[in-house]
Structures are given as C-alpha cells and as structure tokens.
mmCIF file of C-alpha atoms in Angstrom:
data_model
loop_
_atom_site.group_PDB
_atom_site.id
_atom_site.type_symbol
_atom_site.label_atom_id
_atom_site.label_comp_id
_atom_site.label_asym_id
_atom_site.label_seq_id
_atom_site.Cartn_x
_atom_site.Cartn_y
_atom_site.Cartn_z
ATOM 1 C CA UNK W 1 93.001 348.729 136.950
ATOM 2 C CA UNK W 2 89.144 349.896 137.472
ATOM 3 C CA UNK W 3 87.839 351.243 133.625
ATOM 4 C CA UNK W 4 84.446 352.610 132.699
ATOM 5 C CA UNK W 5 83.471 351.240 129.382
ATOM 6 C CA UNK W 6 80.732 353.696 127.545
ATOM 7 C CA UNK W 7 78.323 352.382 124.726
ATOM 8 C CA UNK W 8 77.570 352.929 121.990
ATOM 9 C CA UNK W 9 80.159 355.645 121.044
ATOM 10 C CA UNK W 10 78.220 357.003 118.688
ATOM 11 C CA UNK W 11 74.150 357.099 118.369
ATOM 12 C CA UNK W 12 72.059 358.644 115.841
ATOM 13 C CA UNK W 13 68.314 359.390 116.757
ATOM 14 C CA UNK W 14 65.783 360.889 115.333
ATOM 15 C CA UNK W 15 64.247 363.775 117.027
ATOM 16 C CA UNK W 16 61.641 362.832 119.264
ATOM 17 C CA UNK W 17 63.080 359.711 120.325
ATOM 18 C CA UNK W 18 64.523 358.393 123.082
ATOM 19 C CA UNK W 19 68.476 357.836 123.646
ATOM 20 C CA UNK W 20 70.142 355.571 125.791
ATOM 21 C CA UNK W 21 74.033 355.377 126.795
ATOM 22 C CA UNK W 22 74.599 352.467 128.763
ATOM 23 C CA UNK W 23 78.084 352.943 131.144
ATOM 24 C CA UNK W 24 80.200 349.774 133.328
ATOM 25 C CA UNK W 25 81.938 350.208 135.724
ATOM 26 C CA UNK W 26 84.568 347.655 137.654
ATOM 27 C CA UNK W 27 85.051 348.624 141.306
ATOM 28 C CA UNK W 28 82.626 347.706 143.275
ATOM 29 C CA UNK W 29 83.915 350.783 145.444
ATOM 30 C CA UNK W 30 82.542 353.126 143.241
ATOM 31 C CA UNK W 31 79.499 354.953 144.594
ATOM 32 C CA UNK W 32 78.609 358.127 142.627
ATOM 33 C CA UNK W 33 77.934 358.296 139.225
ATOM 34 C CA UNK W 34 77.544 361.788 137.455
ATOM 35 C CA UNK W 35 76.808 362.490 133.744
ATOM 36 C CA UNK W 36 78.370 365.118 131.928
ATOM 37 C CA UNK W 37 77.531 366.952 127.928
ATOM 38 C CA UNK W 38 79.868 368.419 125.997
ATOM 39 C CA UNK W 39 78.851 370.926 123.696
ATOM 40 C CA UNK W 40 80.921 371.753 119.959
ATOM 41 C CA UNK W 41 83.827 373.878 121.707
ATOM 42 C CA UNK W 42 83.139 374.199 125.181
ATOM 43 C CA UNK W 43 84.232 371.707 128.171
ATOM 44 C CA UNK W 44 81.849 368.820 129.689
ATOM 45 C CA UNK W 45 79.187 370.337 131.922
ATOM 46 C CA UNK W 46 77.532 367.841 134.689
ATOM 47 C CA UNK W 47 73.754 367.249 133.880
ATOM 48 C CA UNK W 48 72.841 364.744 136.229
ATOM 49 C CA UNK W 49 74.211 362.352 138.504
ATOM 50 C CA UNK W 50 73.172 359.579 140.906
ATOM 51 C CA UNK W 51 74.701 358.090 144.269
ATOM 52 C CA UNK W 52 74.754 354.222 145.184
ATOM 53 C CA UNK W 53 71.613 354.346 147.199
ATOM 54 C CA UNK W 54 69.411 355.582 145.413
ATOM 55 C CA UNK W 55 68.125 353.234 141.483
ATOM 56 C CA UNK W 56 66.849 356.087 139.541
ATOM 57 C CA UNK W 57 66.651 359.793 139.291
ATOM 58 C CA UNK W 58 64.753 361.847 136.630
ATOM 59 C CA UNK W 59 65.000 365.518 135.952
ATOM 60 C CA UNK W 60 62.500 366.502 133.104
ATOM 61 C CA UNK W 61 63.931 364.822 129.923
ATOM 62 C CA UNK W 62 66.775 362.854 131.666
ATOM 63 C CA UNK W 63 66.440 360.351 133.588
ATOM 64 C CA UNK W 64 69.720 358.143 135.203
ATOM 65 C CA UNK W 65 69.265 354.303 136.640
ATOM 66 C CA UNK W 66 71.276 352.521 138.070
ATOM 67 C CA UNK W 67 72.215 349.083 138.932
ATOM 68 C CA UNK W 68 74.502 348.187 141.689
ATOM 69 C CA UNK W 69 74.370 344.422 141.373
ATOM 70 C CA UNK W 70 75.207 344.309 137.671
ATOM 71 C CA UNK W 71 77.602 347.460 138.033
ATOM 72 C CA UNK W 72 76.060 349.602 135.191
ATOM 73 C CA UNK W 73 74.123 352.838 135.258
ATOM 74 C CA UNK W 74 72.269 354.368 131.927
ATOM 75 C CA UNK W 75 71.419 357.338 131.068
ATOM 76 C CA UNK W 76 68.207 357.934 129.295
ATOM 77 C CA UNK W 77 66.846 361.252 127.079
ATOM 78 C CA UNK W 78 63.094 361.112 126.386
ATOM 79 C CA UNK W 79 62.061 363.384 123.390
ATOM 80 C CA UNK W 80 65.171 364.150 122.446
ATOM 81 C CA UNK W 81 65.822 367.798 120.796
ATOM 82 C CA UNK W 82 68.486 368.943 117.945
ATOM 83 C CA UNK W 83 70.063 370.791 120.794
ATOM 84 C CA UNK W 84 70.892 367.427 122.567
ATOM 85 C CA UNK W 85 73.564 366.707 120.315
ATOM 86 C CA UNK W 86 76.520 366.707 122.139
ATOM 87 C CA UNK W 87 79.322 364.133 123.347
ATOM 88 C CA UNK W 88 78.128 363.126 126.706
ATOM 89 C CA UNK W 89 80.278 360.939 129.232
ATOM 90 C CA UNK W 90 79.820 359.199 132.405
ATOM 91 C CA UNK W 91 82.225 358.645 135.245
ATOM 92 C CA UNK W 92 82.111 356.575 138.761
ATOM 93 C CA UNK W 93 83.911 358.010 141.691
ATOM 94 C CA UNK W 94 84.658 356.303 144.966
ATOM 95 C CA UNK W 95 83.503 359.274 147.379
ATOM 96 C CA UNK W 96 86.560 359.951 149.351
ATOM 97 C CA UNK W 97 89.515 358.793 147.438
ATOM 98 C CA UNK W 98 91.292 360.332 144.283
ATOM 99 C CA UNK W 99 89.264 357.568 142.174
ATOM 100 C CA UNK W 100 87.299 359.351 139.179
ATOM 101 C CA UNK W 101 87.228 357.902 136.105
ATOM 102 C CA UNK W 102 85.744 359.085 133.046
ATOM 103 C CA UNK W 103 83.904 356.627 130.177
ATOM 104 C CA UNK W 104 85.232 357.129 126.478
ATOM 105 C CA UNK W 105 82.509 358.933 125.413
ATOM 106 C CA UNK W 106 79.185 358.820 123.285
ATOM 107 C CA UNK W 107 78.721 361.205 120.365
ATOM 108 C CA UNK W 108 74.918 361.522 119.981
ATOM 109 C CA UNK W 109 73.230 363.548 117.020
ATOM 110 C CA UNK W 110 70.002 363.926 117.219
ATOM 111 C CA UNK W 111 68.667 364.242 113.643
ATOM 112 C CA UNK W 112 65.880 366.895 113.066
ATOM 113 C CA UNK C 1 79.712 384.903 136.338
ATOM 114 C CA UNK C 2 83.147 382.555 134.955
ATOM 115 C CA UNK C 3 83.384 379.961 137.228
ATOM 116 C CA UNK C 4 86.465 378.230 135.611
ATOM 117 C CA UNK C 5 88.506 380.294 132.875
ATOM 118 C CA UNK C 6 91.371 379.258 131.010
ATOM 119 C CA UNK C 7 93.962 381.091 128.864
ATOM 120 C CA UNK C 8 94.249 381.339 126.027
ATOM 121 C CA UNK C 9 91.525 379.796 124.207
ATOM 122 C CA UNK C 10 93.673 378.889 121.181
ATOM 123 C CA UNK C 11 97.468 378.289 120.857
ATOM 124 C CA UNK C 12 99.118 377.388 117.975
ATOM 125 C CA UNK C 13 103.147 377.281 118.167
ATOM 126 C CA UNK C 14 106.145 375.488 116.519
ATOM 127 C CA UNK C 15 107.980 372.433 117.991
ATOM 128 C CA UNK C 16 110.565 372.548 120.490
ATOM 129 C CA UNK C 17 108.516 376.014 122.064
ATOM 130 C CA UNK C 18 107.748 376.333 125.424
ATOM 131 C CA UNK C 19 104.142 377.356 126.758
ATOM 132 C CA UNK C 20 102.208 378.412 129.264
ATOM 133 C CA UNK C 21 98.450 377.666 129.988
ATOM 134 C CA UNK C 22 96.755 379.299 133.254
ATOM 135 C CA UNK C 23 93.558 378.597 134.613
ATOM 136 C CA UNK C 24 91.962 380.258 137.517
ATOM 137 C CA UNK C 25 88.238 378.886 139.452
ATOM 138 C CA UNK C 26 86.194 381.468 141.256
ATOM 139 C CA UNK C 27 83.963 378.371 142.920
ATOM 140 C CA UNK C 28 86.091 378.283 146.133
ATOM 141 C CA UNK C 29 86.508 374.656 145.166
ATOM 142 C CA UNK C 30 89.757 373.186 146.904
ATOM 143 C CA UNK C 31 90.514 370.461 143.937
ATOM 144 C CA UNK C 32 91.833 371.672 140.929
ATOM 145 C CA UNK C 33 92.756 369.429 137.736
ATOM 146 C CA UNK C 34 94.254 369.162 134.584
ATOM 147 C CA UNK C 35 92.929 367.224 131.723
ATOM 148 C CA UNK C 36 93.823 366.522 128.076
ATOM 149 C CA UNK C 37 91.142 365.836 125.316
ATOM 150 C CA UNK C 38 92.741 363.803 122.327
ATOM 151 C CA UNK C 39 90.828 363.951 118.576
ATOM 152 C CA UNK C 40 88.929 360.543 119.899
ATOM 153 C CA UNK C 41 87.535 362.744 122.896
ATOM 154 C CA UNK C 42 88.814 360.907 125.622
ATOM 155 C CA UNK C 43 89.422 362.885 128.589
ATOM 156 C CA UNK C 44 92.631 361.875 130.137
ATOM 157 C CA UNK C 45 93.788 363.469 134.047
ATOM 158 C CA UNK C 46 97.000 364.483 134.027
ATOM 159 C CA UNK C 47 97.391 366.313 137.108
ATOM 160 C CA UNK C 48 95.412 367.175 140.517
ATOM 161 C CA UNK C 49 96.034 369.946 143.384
ATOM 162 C CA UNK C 50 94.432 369.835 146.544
ATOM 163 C CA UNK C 51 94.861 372.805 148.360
ATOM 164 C CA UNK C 52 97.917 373.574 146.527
ATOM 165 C CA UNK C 53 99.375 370.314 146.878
ATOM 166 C CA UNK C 54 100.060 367.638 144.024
ATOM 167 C CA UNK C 55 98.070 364.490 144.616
ATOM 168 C CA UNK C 56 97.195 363.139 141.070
ATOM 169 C CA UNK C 57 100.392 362.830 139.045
ATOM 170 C CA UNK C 58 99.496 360.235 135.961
ATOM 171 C CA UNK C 59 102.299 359.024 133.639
ATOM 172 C CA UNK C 60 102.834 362.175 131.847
ATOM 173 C CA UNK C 61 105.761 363.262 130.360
ATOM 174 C CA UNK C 62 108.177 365.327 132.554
ATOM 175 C CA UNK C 63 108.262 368.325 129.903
ATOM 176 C CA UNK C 64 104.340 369.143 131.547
ATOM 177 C CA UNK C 65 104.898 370.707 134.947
ATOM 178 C CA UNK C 66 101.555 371.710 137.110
ATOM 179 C CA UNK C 67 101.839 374.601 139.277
ATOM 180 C CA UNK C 68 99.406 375.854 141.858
ATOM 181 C CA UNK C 69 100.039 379.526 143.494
ATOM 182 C CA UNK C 70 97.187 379.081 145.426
ATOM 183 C CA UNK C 71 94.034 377.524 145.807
ATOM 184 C CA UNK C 72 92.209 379.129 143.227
ATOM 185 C CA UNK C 73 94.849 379.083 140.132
ATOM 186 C CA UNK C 74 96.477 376.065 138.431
ATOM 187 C CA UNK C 75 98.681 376.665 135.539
ATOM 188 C CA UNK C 76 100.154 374.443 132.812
ATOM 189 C CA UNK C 77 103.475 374.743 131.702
ATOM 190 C CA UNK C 78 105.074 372.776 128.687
ATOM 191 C CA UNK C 79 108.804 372.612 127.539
ATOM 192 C CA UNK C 80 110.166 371.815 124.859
ATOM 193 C CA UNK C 81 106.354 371.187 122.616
ATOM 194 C CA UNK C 82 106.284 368.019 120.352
ATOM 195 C CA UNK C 83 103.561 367.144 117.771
ATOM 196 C CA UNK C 84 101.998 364.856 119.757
ATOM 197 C CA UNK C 85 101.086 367.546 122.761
ATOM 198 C CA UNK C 86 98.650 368.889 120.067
ATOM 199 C CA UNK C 87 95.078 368.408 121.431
ATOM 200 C CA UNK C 88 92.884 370.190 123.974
ATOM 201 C CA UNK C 89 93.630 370.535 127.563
ATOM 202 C CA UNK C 90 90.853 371.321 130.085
ATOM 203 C CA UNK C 91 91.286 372.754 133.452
ATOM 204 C CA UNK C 92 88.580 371.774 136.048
ATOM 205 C CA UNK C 93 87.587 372.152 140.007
ATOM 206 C CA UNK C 94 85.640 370.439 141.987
ATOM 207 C CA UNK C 95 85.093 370.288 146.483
ATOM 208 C CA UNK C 96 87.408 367.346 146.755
ATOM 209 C CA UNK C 97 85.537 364.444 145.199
ATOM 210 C CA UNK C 98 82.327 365.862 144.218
ATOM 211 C CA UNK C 99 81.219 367.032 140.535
ATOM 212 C CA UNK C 100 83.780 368.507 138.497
ATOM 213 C CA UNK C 101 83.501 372.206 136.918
ATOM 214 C CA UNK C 102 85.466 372.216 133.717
ATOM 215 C CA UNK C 103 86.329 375.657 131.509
ATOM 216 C CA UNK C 104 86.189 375.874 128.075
ATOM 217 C CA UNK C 105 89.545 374.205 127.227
ATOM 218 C CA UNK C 106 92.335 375.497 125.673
ATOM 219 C CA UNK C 107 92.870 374.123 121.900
ATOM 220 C CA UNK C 108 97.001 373.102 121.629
ATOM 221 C CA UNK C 109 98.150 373.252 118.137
ATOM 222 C CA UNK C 110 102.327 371.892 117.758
ATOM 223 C CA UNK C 111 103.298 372.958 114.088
#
C-alpha cells in the first residue's frame, strides 16, 4: 500500500542552524503535502504545507520544496530556535479521496 | 477560542474497564477523526466521520466503537481495556480532505 517514509527520525542541531527532514512518498496520486509540529503534550499543529503545482513555499524560517518527479518534499528551518524542538511530521493526501497518510515522525532538538 | 477539545486529558484505569473519550470541534469542519499515538509517536487513524457517517474504519479491534451524534462531536468508546490500548488518542477535524485540526490528545493509561 502507499507509505510515507520520514528521515532522519531524530536530528540534533545546534541553534542557529539549519534543519532538514526529508519525506517520500509512493502514489503518484498524491498532491498536497502539509507539515505538522508537535509540541511536549499537545497534538500536531499544521505549519506549512504545499500543493503539487507549486516547487517551493517559504514562510519566514520555514521553507517546504518539493519534488514531483522524484516524489519527495523537505522541509527546511533556517536559524533554528530552542523553541523549535518538537516532533514534526509530514503527510501526502490525494485531494478528494480518504487518502492521508502521515510519515513516522522526526524528533528534532535544537540544542541552545 | 478551543477549536478541537477532548475529554479527559488523562485517564488512567484497570484492565477489563470500559471508557469513554468525547471530543467535540467548534471549526464547522464536516470530517472528524480518530487517531492513536503509540510511545514511538506514530500517528495511526483509526476511525473517520463525514457528516456523521463512518467512512475510515482501519483494522482496529472491535472493543473501539466511534460514535458521531452530530457533525460537530465524535466520541470514543472502549470495552473491555487491555494493556496494550495504553497510549494517546487524538481527535481531529478537518473540511473533508484539507488540513487536519487535532486537540490536545487524551493520555490512555491500562493498569
């Protein structure tokens, strides 16, 4: 069946540098692509997301690409902040059907 | 404003119990979901409503039953709780197949 496979699961950065999570996906279907954080205690919130036509969108420190072709989309955190530690996931949805699946997860701690 | 609250927050009980988890979405969203968080943090769907009616329904054991009094409240009910049910379940909402709002989870503990 179609699978989202997340990397790395865990990433340890210094603060001030940059992060990357890296997310493939297998249905060629799939044509949205949000991001979501979850804080210590509290459910995933979306922070960004990107749609099939479009190859990159940035708001302030975050920044998603994506690449159709390949099938993989990244997120990417410039400057990163203690407060960015969080488990984040990605997910690609097939816009109309029940089709959302979730990555497994990166666990990012951003060391101060 | 809450846009998706669950109850309770905790819930610690003994084996063999039966419980109740309710979650309620003041979005208007039509979609409402149910998902369960394991100690790895993978987030697993268990169940989906649309407009009150079932339309996600993964392999989950027939002790969970899903039920949707209307559009804005789906509840969780568990019978007969087993050690393995222990983890975090997470109600969420969405408009059909757009982002997903997800409450703060309620943390299962099976003594």
């Amino acid at each position: 069946g179609e699978n989202v496979e997340q990397h790395p699961s865990t990433l340890s950065v210094q603060e001030g540098d940059s992060a990357v999570i890296k997310c493939t996906y297998s249905d060629s279907a799939s044509n949205y692509f949000p991001w979501y954080k979850q804080e210590l205690g509290k459910g995933p919130q979306l922070i960004i997301d990107i749609r099939s036509n479009v190859g990159e969108k940035k708001d302030q420190r975050i920044a998603v690409t994506l690449n159709k072709t390949a099938k993989h989309f990244s997120l990417h955190i410039t400057e990163t902040q203690p407060e960015d530690s969080a488990v984040y996931f990605c997910a690609a949805i097939t816009s109309g059907t029940y089709k959302y699946i979730f990555g497994t997860g990166t666990r990012l701690k951003v060391l101060a | 404003d809450t846009a998706v609250s669950q109850t309770p927050k905790y819930l610690v009980t003994q084996m063999g119990n039966d419980k109740s988890i309710k979650c309620e979405q003041n979005l208007g969203h039509d979609t409402m979901y149910w998902y369960k968080q394991d100690s790895k943090k993978f987030l697993k769907i268990m169940f989906s409503y649309n407009n009150k009616e079932l339309i996600i329904n993964e392999t989950v054991p027939n002790r969970f039953s899903p039920k949707s009094p209307d559009k804005a409240h789906l509840n969780l009910h568990i019978n007969s709780l087993e050690l393995g049910d222990s983890a975090v379940y997470f109600c969420a909402s969405s408009l059909w197949d757009r982002s997903k709002f997800f409450g703060p989870g309620t943390r299962l503990t099976v003594l």
